[in-house]
Amino acid sequence: MTEIVAKLYDTGSLSDEELKRLIETDDKAAAELLKKYADETRRKYYGTKVFLRGLIEISSYCRNDCIYCGIRRSNKDADRYRLSREDIFACCENGYELGFRTFVMQGGEDMYFSDEIIIPIISEIREKYPDCAITLSLGERSYESYKRMKEAGADRYLLRHEAASEELYRKLHPAEMSLKNRKECLFALRELGYQVGAGFMVGAPYQTTDHIIADLRFLQELRPQMIGIGPFVPHHSTPFADEKGGTLELTLRLLGILRLMFPKVLLPATTALGTIAPNGRELGLMTGCNVVMPNLSPVRVRKKYDLYDNKICTGEEAAECRGCLQRRIESAGYTVANERGDYINDNPI
Ligand code: SAH
């Protein structure tokens, strides 16, 4: 099995058969070697730097009904909120003082945040913070909307593809949602010049190794600058309440594989990974991750952006989160980089 890891390290690719064996093996030596090579590769391109992204969760209203998600429209128990523009600016101000140079505005697909509302917010942040990157994660919108938001000053867009297999996508989403549209959004964002982040949940209900391989192949086709993966974690008020969550082991395995397949990619150690294991994010960093996304949302709304059960970092102020993460990053042997943290060598695609 270690020879498959060595091949992945040397060539950046594997056959479907080899990927399947590597994803499924319980060979400890292979897992150790994967972790070692993943860390070596991240250090080669990024040294020990870990980039911070200040996450501002702007709304928990959502028109979509993704089966796994706690803020799906059918969840009548969800406590909904949306931030005002003043709230959002206050988060940015707080984040800037804490050293963040990327702001991520994420939310459910809340129709309130039309172009008329969101564009002046983006423009104002762009004007106030010329040295910061603006990342959006607002779901599927029209090409025109993506274009206008880019022109207003947005730099990056996070839109996980969620599942590249049509069959799995349909089991995780209601009939009115389409994988085709989601993929089209990702290609449009790339064409518009955004740095793009795609990704998927690990261990989602019905997910098989073949589905995961389809995800990896789709990522090879899209070539995103960022890849977000984290374990699926059940939410008690969704139809998947009683399903099993994704494991730490499989998530780390895939993070290592992604680092070797996409050596320069920006790879977050996600909040979901920190939720299923107390040192999950540290282990992620030691297996190729180079980004963390501390929460900048006002404490009063944090518990309401309730995607899955037991989500961590919902009780502390941003400054406490920042301090806690800095300690975690340093304890794992890495350093916090107070910079934008763009994708390196971003050749025009
Ligand atoms: N509306 C935006 C943001 C979605 S929330 C969009 O459509 O992109 C960000 C991510 O949280 C989702 O892409 C999904 O992969 C993840 N997520 C949602 N529910 C989850 C759950 N139960 N467990 C783990 N991750 C979940």
CSV table of C-alpha atoms and ligand atoms in Angstrom, one decimal:
chain,number,residue,atom,x,y,z
A,1,MET,CA,0.0,0.0,0.0
A,2,THR,CA,2.9,2.5,0.7
A,3,GLU,CA,3.9,2.2,-3.0
A,4,ILE,CA,0.5,3.7,-3.9
A,5,VAL,CA,1.1,6.6,-1.6
A,6,ALA,CA,4.6,7.0,-3.1
A,7,LYS,CA,3.1,7.0,-6.6
A,8,LEU,CA,0.6,9.7,-5.6
A,9,TYR,CA,3.4,11.8,-4.1
A,10,ASP,CA,5.5,11.4,-7.2
A,11,THR,CA,2.9,11.9,-9.9
A,12,GLY,CA,-0.1,13.7,-8.3
A,13,SER,CA,-2.5,11.1,-9.6
A,14,LEU,CA,-3.8,7.5,-9.3
A,15,SER,CA,-6.1,5.2,-11.2
A,16,ASP,CA,-9.6,4.7,-9.8
A,17,GLU,CA,-8.6,1.3,-8.7
A,18,GLU,CA,-5.6,2.7,-6.7
A,19,LEU,CA,-7.6,5.5,-5.2
A,20,LYS,CA,-10.2,3.0,-4.0
A,21,ARG,CA,-7.6,0.9,-2.4
A,22,LEU,CA,-5.9,3.9,-0.7
A,23,ILE,CA,-9.3,5.3,0.5
A,24,GLU,CA,-10.4,2.0,2.0
A,25,THR,CA,-7.2,0.6,3.4
A,26,ASP,CA,-6.6,0.2,7.1
A,27,ASP,CA,-2.8,-0.1,6.6
A,28,LYS,CA,-1.3,2.1,9.3
A,29,ALA,CA,2.0,2.6,7.5
A,30,ALA,CA,0.2,3.9,4.4
A,31,ALA,CA,-1.8,6.4,6.5
A,32,GLU,CA,1.4,7.6,8.2
A,33,LEU,CA,3.3,8.0,5.0
A,34,LEU,CA,0.3,9.9,3.4
A,35,LYS,CA,0.3,12.3,6.4
A,36,LYS,CA,4.1,12.8,6.1
A,37,TYR,CA,4.1,13.5,2.4
A,38,ALA,CA,1.0,15.8,2.7
A,39,ASP,CA,2.8,17.8,5.3
A,40,GLU,CA,6.0,17.9,3.3
A,41,THR,CA,4.1,19.1,0.2
A,42,ARG,CA,2.3,21.9,2.1
A,43,ARG,CA,5.6,23.0,3.6
A,44,LYS,CA,7.2,23.1,0.2
A,45,TYR,CA,4.7,25.6,-1.1
A,46,TYR,CA,3.4,27.4,1.9
A,47,GLY,CA,6.0,26.8,4.6
A,48,THR,CA,4.4,26.6,8.0
A,49,LYS,CA,1.9,29.4,7.2
A,50,VAL,CA,-1.8,29.0,8.1
A,51,PHE,CA,-4.1,31.6,6.6
A,52,LEU,CA,-7.1,32.9,8.6
A,53,ARG,CA,-10.5,33.6,7.0
A,54,GLY,CA,-12.9,35.6,9.2
A,55,LEU,CA,-16.3,34.0,8.7
A,56,ILE,CA,-19.3,36.2,8.9
A,57,GLU,CA,-22.5,34.2,8.8
A,58,ILE,CA,-24.9,36.8,7.3
A,59,SER,CA,-28.2,34.9,7.2
A,60,SER,CA,-29.8,31.7,8.4
A,61,TYR,CA,-32.8,32.1,6.1
A,62,CYS,CA,-32.6,29.7,3.1
A,63,ARG,CA,-34.9,29.0,0.2
A,64,ASN,CA,-33.2,25.6,-0.3
A,65,ASP,CA,-34.0,22.4,1.3
A,66,CYS,CA,-30.8,20.3,1.3
A,67,ILE,CA,-31.7,17.2,3.3
A,68,TYR,CA,-28.6,17.2,5.5
A,69,CYS,CA,-28.6,20.9,6.5
A,70,GLY,CA,-30.0,22.3,9.8
A,71,ILE,CA,-31.1,25.6,8.2
A,72,ARG,CA,-33.0,23.9,5.3
A,73,ARG,CA,-36.3,25.7,4.6
A,74,SER,CA,-38.4,22.8,5.9
A,75,ASN,CA,-36.9,23.0,9.4
A,76,LYS,CA,-39.6,24.9,11.2
A,77,ASP,CA,-37.6,24.8,14.4
A,78,ALA,CA,-34.8,26.8,13.0
A,79,ASP,CA,-34.3,30.2,14.6
A,80,ARG,CA,-33.8,32.5,11.7
A,81,TYR,CA,-31.8,35.8,11.7
A,82,ARG,CA,-30.1,38.0,9.2
A,83,LEU,CA,-27.4,40.6,9.9
A,84,SER,CA,-27.8,44.2,9.0
A,85,ARG,CA,-25.2,46.1,7.0
A,86,GLU,CA,-24.0,47.7,10.2
A,87,ASP,CA,-23.6,44.3,11.8
A,88,ILE,CA,-21.5,43.1,8.9
A,89,PHE,CA,-19.3,46.2,8.9
A,90,ALA,CA,-18.8,45.9,12.6
A,91,CYS,CA,-17.7,42.2,12.1
A,92,CYS,CA,-15.1,43.4,9.5
A,93,GLU,CA,-13.8,46.1,11.8
A,94,ASN,CA,-13.4,43.7,14.6
A,95,GLY,CA,-11.8,41.1,12.2
A,96,TYR,CA,-9.4,43.6,10.8
A,97,GLU,CA,-8.1,44.6,14.2
A,98,LEU,CA,-7.6,40.9,15.0
A,99,GLY,CA,-5.3,40.6,11.9
A,100,PHE,CA,-7.7,39.0,9.5
A,101,ARG,CA,-7.1,39.9,5.8
A,102,THR,CA,-9.9,37.8,4.3
A,103,PHE,CA,-13.6,38.2,5.1
A,104,VAL,CA,-16.0,35.5,4.1
A,105,MET,CA,-19.6,36.4,3.9
A,106,GLN,CA,-21.6,33.1,4.1
A,107,GLY,CA,-25.3,32.4,4.4
A,108,GLY,CA,-28.3,30.4,3.4
A,109,GLU,CA,-29.8,31.4,0.0
A,110,ASP,CA,-31.7,34.3,1.5
A,111,MET,CA,-33.6,36.2,-1.2
A,112,TYR,CA,-33.4,39.4,1.0
A,113,PHE,CA,-29.7,39.6,0.0
A,114,SER,CA,-30.6,40.6,-3.6
A,115,ASP,CA,-27.9,42.3,-5.7
A,116,GLU,CA,-29.4,45.7,-4.7
A,117,ILE,CA,-28.6,44.9,-1.1
A,118,ILE,CA,-25.4,42.9,-1.3
A,119,ILE,CA,-23.5,44.9,-3.9
A,120,PRO,CA,-23.3,48.2,-1.9
A,121,ILE,CA,-22.1,46.1,1.1
A,122,ILE,CA,-19.4,44.5,-1.0
A,123,SER,CA,-18.3,47.9,-2.5
A,124,GLU,CA,-18.1,49.5,0.9
A,125,ILE,CA,-16.0,46.7,2.3
A,126,ARG,CA,-13.8,46.9,-0.8
A,127,GLU,CA,-13.3,50.6,-0.3
A,128,LYS,CA,-12.6,50.4,3.4
A,129,TYR,CA,-10.2,47.4,3.3
A,130,PRO,CA,-8.3,47.6,0.0
A,131,ASP,CA,-5.7,45.2,1.5
A,132,CYS,CA,-8.3,42.5,2.3
A,133,ALA,CA,-9.7,39.7,0.2
A,134,ILE,CA,-13.5,39.4,0.0
A,135,THR,CA,-14.9,35.9,-0.2
A,136,LEU,CA,-18.6,35.1,-0.8
A,137,SER,CA,-20.4,31.9,0.0
A,138,LEU,CA,-24.0,32.7,-0.9
A,139,GLY,CA,-25.1,29.7,-2.9
A,140,GLU,CA,-26.4,29.5,-6.4
A,141,ARG,CA,-27.0,32.8,-8.1
A,142,SER,CA,-27.3,34.0,-11.7
A,143,TYR,CA,-24.2,34.6,-13.9
A,144,GLU,CA,-25.2,38.3,-13.9
A,145,SER,CA,-25.3,38.4,-10.2
A,146,TYR,CA,-21.9,36.7,-9.9
A,147,LYS,CA,-20.5,39.2,-12.4
A,148,ARG,CA,-21.9,42.2,-10.6
A,149,MET,CA,-20.6,41.1,-7.3
A,150,LYS,CA,-17.1,40.5,-8.8
A,151,GLU,CA,-17.1,44.0,-10.3
A,152,ALA,CA,-18.1,45.4,-6.9
A,153,GLY,CA,-14.9,43.9,-5.5
A,154,ALA,CA,-15.4,40.3,-4.5
A,155,ASP,CA,-12.3,38.1,-5.0
A,156,ARG,CA,-13.3,34.6,-4.1
A,157,TYR,CA,-16.4,32.3,-4.0
A,158,LEU,CA,-17.0,29.2,-2.0
A,159,LEU,CA,-19.6,26.8,-3.4
A,160,ARG,CA,-19.1,23.2,-2.5
A,161,HIS,CA,-20.3,21.0,-5.3
A,162,GLU,CA,-21.6,18.7,-2.5
A,163,ALA,CA,-21.6,15.5,-4.6
A,164,ALA,CA,-20.3,15.1,-8.1
A,165,SER,CA,-22.3,11.9,-8.7
A,166,GLU,CA,-25.8,12.6,-10.0
A,167,GLU,CA,-27.2,9.6,-8.1
A,168,LEU,CA,-25.8,10.7,-4.7
A,169,TYR,CA,-26.6,14.4,-5.4
A,170,ARG,CA,-30.2,13.4,-5.8
A,171,LYS,CA,-30.3,11.5,-2.5
A,172,LEU,CA,-28.9,14.5,-0.6
A,173,HIS,CA,-31.1,17.2,-2.2
A,174,PRO,CA,-34.7,17.8,-3.1
A,175,ALA,CA,-35.9,17.2,-6.7
A,176,GLU,CA,-35.9,20.9,-7.5
A,177,MET,CA,-32.2,21.3,-7.0
A,178,SER,CA,-29.8,20.2,-9.7
A,179,LEU,CA,-26.2,19.2,-9.9
A,180,LYS,CA,-26.0,20.5,-13.4
A,181,ASN,CA,-26.8,24.0,-12.2
A,182,ARG,CA,-24.4,23.8,-9.3
A,183,LYS,CA,-21.5,22.7,-11.6
A,184,GLU,CA,-22.5,25.5,-14.1
A,185,CYS,CA,-22.3,28.0,-11.3
A,186,LEU,CA,-18.8,26.8,-10.4
A,187,PHE,CA,-17.5,27.1,-14.0
A,188,ALA,CA,-19.1,30.5,-14.4
A,189,LEU,CA,-17.4,31.7,-11.2
A,190,ARG,CA,-14.1,30.5,-12.5
A,191,GLU,CA,-14.6,32.1,-15.9
A,192,LEU,CA,-15.5,35.4,-14.2
A,193,GLY,CA,-12.0,35.3,-12.5
A,194,TYR,CA,-13.0,34.4,-8.9
A,195,GLN,CA,-10.7,32.2,-7.0
A,196,VAL,CA,-13.1,29.3,-6.5
A,197,GLY,CA,-13.7,26.8,-3.7
A,198,ALA,CA,-15.5,23.6,-4.3
A,199,GLY,CA,-15.8,20.5,-2.0
A,200,PHE,CA,-18.0,18.0,-0.4
A,201,MET,CA,-19.0,16.3,2.9
A,202,VAL,CA,-17.2,13.2,4.0
A,203,GLY,CA,-19.3,10.3,5.1
A,204,ALA,CA,-22.7,11.8,3.9
A,205,PRO,CA,-25.5,9.2,4.0
A,206,TYR,CA,-25.4,6.9,1.0
A,207,GLN,CA,-21.9,8.0,0.1
A,208,THR,CA,-19.6,5.2,-1.2
A,209,THR,CA,-16.0,5.2,-2.2
A,210,ASP,CA,-17.0,5.4,-5.9
A,211,HIS,CA,-18.9,8.6,-5.1
A,212,ILE,CA,-15.8,10.0,-3.4
A,213,ILE,CA,-13.7,9.1,-6.5
A,214,ALA,CA,-16.2,10.9,-8.7
A,215,ASP,CA,-15.7,14.0,-6.4
A,216,LEU,CA,-12.0,13.8,-6.8
A,217,ARG,CA,-12.3,13.5,-10.6
A,218,PHE,CA,-14.7,16.5,-10.7
A,219,LEU,CA,-12.1,18.5,-8.7
A,220,GLN,CA,-9.4,17.5,-11.2
A,221,GLU,CA,-11.7,18.9,-14.0
A,222,LEU,CA,-12.6,22.1,-12.2
A,223,ARG,CA,-9.1,22.8,-10.8
A,224,PRO,CA,-10.4,25.0,-8.0
A,225,GLN,CA,-8.0,27.2,-5.9
A,226,MET,CA,-9.7,26.1,-2.7
A,227,ILE,CA,-11.2,22.8,-1.6
A,228,GLY,CA,-13.5,22.6,1.4
A,229,ILE,CA,-14.2,19.1,2.9
A,230,GLY,CA,-15.4,18.2,6.3
A,231,PRO,CA,-17.3,15.3,7.9
A,232,PHE,CA,-21.0,15.1,7.6
A,233,VAL,CA,-22.5,15.7,11.0
A,234,PRO,CA,-26.2,14.9,11.6
A,235,HIS,CA,-28.6,17.6,12.6
A,236,HIS,CA,-31.4,16.6,14.9
A,237,SER,CA,-34.2,18.4,13.0
A,238,THR,CA,-33.4,17.0,9.6
A,239,PRO,CA,-34.5,13.7,7.9
A,240,PHE,CA,-30.8,12.6,8.4
A,241,ALA,CA,-31.0,13.0,12.2
A,242,ASP,CA,-30.4,9.3,12.9
A,243,GLU,CA,-27.7,8.8,10.2
A,244,LYS,CA,-24.1,8.1,11.1
A,245,GLY,CA,-21.6,11.0,10.8
A,246,GLY,CA,-18.4,11.0,8.8
A,247,THR,CA,-15.3,9.8,10.6
A,248,LEU,CA,-12.1,11.6,11.5
A,249,GLU,CA,-10.0,8.9,9.9
A,250,LEU,CA,-11.6,9.1,6.5
A,251,THR,CA,-11.6,12.9,6.5
A,252,LEU,CA,-7.9,13.0,7.3
A,253,ARG,CA,-7.2,10.4,4.6
A,254,LEU,CA,-9.0,12.5,2.0
A,255,LEU,CA,-7.3,15.7,3.2
A,256,GLY,CA,-3.9,14.0,2.6
A,257,ILE,CA,-5.0,12.7,-0.8
A,258,LEU,CA,-6.2,16.1,-1.8
A,259,ARG,CA,-2.9,17.8,-0.7
A,260,LEU,CA,-1.0,15.4,-3.0
A,261,MET,CA,-3.4,15.7,-5.9
A,262,PHE,CA,-3.5,19.5,-5.7
A,263,PRO,CA,-0.2,20.5,-4.1
A,264,LYS,CA,-0.8,24.2,-4.0
A,265,VAL,CA,-4.5,24.2,-3.1
A,266,LEU,CA,-5.9,26.2,-0.2
A,267,LEU,CA,-7.3,23.6,2.1
A,268,PRO,CA,-9.2,24.5,5.3
A,269,ALA,CA,-9.2,22.5,8.5
A,270,THR,CA,-12.9,22.9,8.9
A,271,THR,CA,-15.1,23.7,11.9
A,272,ALA,CA,-16.9,20.4,11.3
A,273,LEU,CA,-13.6,18.6,11.6
A,274,GLY,CA,-13.0,20.4,14.9
A,275,THR,CA,-16.6,19.4,16.0
A,276,ILE,CA,-16.1,15.6,15.7
A,277,ALA,CA,-12.8,15.5,17.5
A,278,PRO,CA,-11.3,18.0,20.0
A,279,ASN,CA,-8.0,18.1,18.1
A,280,GLY,CA,-9.5,17.6,14.7
A,281,ARG,CA,-8.3,20.9,13.2
A,282,GLU,CA,-4.8,20.4,14.5
A,283,LEU,CA,-4.7,16.9,12.9
A,284,GLY,CA,-6.0,18.5,9.7
A,285,LEU,CA,-3.2,21.0,9.7
A,286,MET,CA,-0.7,18.1,10.2
A,287,THR,CA,-2.2,16.3,7.2
A,288,GLY,CA,-1.9,19.1,4.6
A,289,CYS,CA,-4.4,21.8,5.6
A,290,ASN,CA,-3.2,25.4,5.5
A,291,VAL,CA,-6.4,27.5,6.2
A,292,VAL,CA,-8.7,27.9,9.2
A,293,MET,CA,-11.9,29.9,9.3
A,294,PRO,CA,-12.5,31.5,12.7
A,295,ASN,CA,-16.0,32.7,13.4
A,296,LEU,CA,-16.5,36.5,13.3
A,297,SER,CA,-20.3,36.5,13.5
A,298,PRO,CA,-21.8,38.4,16.5
A,299,VAL,CA,-22.1,36.0,19.4
A,300,ARG,CA,-25.9,36.5,19.7
A,301,VAL,CA,-26.5,34.8,16.3
A,302,ARG,CA,-23.9,32.1,16.3
A,303,LYS,CA,-26.1,29.3,17.7
A,304,LYS,CA,-28.6,30.1,15.0
A,305,TYR,CA,-26.3,29.4,12.1
A,306,ASP,CA,-27.0,25.8,13.0
A,307,LEU,CA,-26.0,23.6,10.1
A,308,TYR,CA,-25.3,20.5,12.2
A,309,ASP,CA,-25.4,19.4,15.9
A,310,ASN,CA,-22.7,20.5,18.4
A,311,LYS,CA,-21.0,23.0,16.2
A,312,ILE,CA,-18.0,24.4,18.0
A,313,CYS,CA,-17.1,28.1,18.6
A,314,THR,CA,-20.6,29.3,19.1
A,315,GLY,CA,-20.1,30.8,22.5
A,316,GLU,CA,-17.0,32.9,22.3
A,317,GLU,CA,-16.2,36.4,21.1
A,318,ALA,CA,-14.2,36.7,17.9
A,319,ALA,CA,-11.1,37.7,19.8
A,320,GLU,CA,-11.3,34.6,22.0
A,321,CYS,CA,-11.7,32.4,18.9
A,322,ARG,CA,-8.7,34.1,17.3
A,323,GLY,CA,-6.5,33.5,20.4
A,324,CYS,CA,-7.7,29.9,20.8
A,325,LEU,CA,-7.0,29.1,17.2
A,326,GLN,CA,-3.6,30.8,17.3
A,327,ARG,CA,-2.6,28.5,20.2
A,328,ARG,CA,-3.9,25.5,18.4
A,329,ILE,CA,-2.0,26.3,15.2
A,330,GLU,CA,1.2,26.9,17.1
A,331,SER,CA,0.8,23.8,19.2
A,332,ALA,CA,0.6,21.8,15.9
A,333,GLY,CA,3.9,23.4,14.7
A,334,TYR,CA,2.6,26.0,12.3
A,335,THR,CA,2.4,29.8,12.3
A,336,VAL,CA,-0.5,32.3,11.8
A,337,ALA,CA,-0.1,34.4,8.7
A,338,ASN,CA,-1.7,37.8,8.9
A,339,GLU,CA,-2.1,38.1,5.1
A,340,ARG,CA,-4.7,37.6,2.4
A,341,GLY,CA,-3.4,34.2,1.6
A,342,ASP,CA,-4.1,34.0,-2.1
A,343,TYR,CA,-3.6,31.0,-4.2
A,344,ILE,CA,0.0,30.9,-5.3
A,345,ASN,CA,1.1,30.9,-9.0
A,346,ASP,CA,-2.4,31.6,-10.1
A,347,ASN,CA,-1.8,31.1,-13.8
A,348,PRO,CA,-4.7,32.3,-15.9
A,349,ILE,CA,-6.8,29.2,-16.6
B,1,SAH,N1,-25.8,28.4,1.1
B,1,SAH,C1,-24.3,28.3,0.8
B,1,SAH,C2,-23.6,28.0,2.1
B,1,SAH,C3,-23.9,26.6,2.6
B,1,SAH,S1,-23.4,26.3,4.3
B,1,SAH,C4,-24.1,27.3,-0.3
B,1,SAH,O1,-25.0,26.8,-0.8
B,1,SAH,O2,-22.9,27.1,-0.6
B,1,SAH,C5,-21.7,25.7,4.0
B,1,SAH,C6,-21.5,24.2,3.9
B,1,SAH,O3,-21.9,23.5,5.1
B,1,SAH,C7,-22.3,23.4,2.8
B,1,SAH,O4,-21.8,23.6,1.6
B,1,SAH,C8,-22.3,22.0,3.3
B,1,SAH,O5,-21.3,21.2,2.6
B,1,SAH,C9,-21.9,22.1,4.8
B,1,SAH,N2,-23.0,21.5,5.6
B,1,SAH,C10,-24.3,21.7,5.6
B,1,SAH,N3,-24.9,20.8,6.5
B,1,SAH,C11,-24.0,20.1,7.0
B,1,SAH,C12,-24.0,19.0,7.9
B,1,SAH,N4,-25.1,18.5,8.4
B,1,SAH,N5,-22.8,18.4,8.2
B,1,SAH,C13,-21.6,18.9,7.8
B,1,SAH,N6,-21.6,19.9,6.9
B,1,SAH,C14,-22.7,20.5,6.5
